[in-house]
PDB file of C-alpha atoms in Angstrom:
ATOM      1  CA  UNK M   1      -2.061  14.809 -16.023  1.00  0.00           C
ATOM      2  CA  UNK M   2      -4.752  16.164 -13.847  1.00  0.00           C
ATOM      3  CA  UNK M   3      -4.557  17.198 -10.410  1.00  0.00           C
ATOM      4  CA  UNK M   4      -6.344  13.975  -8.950  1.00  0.00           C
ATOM      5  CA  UNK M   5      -3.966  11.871 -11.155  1.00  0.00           C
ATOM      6  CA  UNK M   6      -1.503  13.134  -9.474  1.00  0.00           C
ATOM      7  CA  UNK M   7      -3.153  13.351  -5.431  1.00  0.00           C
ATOM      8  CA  UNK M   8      -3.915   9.466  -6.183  1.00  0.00           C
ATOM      9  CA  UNK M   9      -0.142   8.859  -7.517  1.00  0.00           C
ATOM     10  CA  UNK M  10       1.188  10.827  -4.724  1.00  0.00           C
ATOM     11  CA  UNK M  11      -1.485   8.843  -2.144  1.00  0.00           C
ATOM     12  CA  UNK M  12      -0.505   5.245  -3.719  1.00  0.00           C
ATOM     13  CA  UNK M  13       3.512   5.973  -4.028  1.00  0.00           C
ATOM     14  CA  UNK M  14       4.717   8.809  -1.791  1.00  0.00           C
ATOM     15  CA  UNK M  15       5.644   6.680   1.466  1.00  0.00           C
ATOM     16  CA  UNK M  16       7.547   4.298  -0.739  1.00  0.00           C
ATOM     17  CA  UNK M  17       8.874   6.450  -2.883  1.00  0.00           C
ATOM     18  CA  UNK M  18      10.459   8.219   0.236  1.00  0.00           C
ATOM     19  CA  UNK M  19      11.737   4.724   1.740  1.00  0.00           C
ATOM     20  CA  UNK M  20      13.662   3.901  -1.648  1.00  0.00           C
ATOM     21  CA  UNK M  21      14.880   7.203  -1.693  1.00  0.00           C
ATOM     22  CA  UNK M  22      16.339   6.643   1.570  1.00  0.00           C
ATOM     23  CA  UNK M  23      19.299   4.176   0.052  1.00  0.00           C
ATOM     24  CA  UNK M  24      20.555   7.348  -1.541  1.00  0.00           C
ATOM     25  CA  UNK M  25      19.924  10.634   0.196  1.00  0.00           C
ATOM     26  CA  UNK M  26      19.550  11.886   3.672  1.00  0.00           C
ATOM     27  CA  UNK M  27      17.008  13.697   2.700  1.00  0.00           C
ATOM     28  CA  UNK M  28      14.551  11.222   1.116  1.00  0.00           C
ATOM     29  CA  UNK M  29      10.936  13.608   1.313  1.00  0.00           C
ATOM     30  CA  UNK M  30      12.885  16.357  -0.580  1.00  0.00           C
ATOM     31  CA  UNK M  31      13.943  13.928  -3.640  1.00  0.00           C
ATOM     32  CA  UNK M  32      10.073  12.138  -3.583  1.00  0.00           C
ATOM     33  CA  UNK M  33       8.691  15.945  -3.563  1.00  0.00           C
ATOM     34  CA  UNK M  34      11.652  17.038  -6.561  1.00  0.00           C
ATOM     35  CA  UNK M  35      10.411  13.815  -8.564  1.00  0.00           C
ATOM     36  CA  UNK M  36       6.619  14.541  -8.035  1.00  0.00           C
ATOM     37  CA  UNK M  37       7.385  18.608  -9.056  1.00  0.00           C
ATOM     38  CA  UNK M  38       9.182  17.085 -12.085  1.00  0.00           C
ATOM     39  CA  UNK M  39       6.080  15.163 -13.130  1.00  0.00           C
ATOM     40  CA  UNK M  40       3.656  17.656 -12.772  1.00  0.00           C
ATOM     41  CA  UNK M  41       5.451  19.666 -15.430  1.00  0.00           C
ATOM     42  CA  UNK M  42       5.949  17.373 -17.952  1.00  0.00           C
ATOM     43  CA  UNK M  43       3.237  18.017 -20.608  1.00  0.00           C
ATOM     44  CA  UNK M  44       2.806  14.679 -21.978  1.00  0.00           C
ATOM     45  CA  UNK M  45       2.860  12.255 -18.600  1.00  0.00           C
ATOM     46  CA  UNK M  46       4.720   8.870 -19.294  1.00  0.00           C
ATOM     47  CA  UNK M  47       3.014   5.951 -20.347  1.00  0.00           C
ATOM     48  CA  UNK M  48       4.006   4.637 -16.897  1.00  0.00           C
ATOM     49  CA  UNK M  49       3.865   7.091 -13.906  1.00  0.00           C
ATOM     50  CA  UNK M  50       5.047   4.986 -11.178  1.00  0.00           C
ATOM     51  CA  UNK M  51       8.123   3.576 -12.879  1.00  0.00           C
ATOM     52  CA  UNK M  52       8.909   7.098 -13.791  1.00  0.00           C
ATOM     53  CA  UNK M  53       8.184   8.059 -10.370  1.00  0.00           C
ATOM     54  CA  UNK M  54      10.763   5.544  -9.030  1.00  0.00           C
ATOM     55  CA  UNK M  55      13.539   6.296 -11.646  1.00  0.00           C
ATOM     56  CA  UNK M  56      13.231  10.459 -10.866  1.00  0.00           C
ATOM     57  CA  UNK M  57      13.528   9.630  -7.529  1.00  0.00           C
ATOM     58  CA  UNK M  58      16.346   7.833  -7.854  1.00  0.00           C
ATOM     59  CA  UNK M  59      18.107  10.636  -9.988  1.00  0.00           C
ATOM     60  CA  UNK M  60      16.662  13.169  -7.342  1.00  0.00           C
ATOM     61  CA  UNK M  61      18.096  11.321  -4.348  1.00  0.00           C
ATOM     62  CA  UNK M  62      21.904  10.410  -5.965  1.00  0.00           C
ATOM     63  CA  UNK M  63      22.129  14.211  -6.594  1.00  0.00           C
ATOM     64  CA  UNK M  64      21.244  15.560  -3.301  1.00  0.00           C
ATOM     65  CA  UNK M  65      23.349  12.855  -1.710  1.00  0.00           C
ATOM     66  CA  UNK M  66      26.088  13.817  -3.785  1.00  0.00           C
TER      67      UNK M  66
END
């Protein structure tokens, strides 16, 4: 994935990435940022990024709220 794959993904998903995040953590930026981090260092990106995006997050917010 390059770099402006990943600015646009951030730009288009971020904000509600950070909202659904919200159901889980307190601290929904820090699971959206853990999720994008996560993605960046995958070397084969998945086949879809934003359902991906939303599933890490999801797994990034449960453990911080936990």
């Amino acid at each position: 994935m390059t770099p402006r794959q990943l600015a646009d993904l951030v730009a288009a998903h971020a904000p509600v990435l950070a909202l659904f995040a919200r159901t889980w953590s307190d601290a929904p930026d820090d699971a959206v940022q853990d999720a994008f981090c996560r993605l960046a260092g995958l070397r084969t990106p998945p086949a879809d990024p934003a359902a991906w995006l939303f599933a890490a997050t999801r797994n990034a917010a449960i453990d911080r709220g936990r």
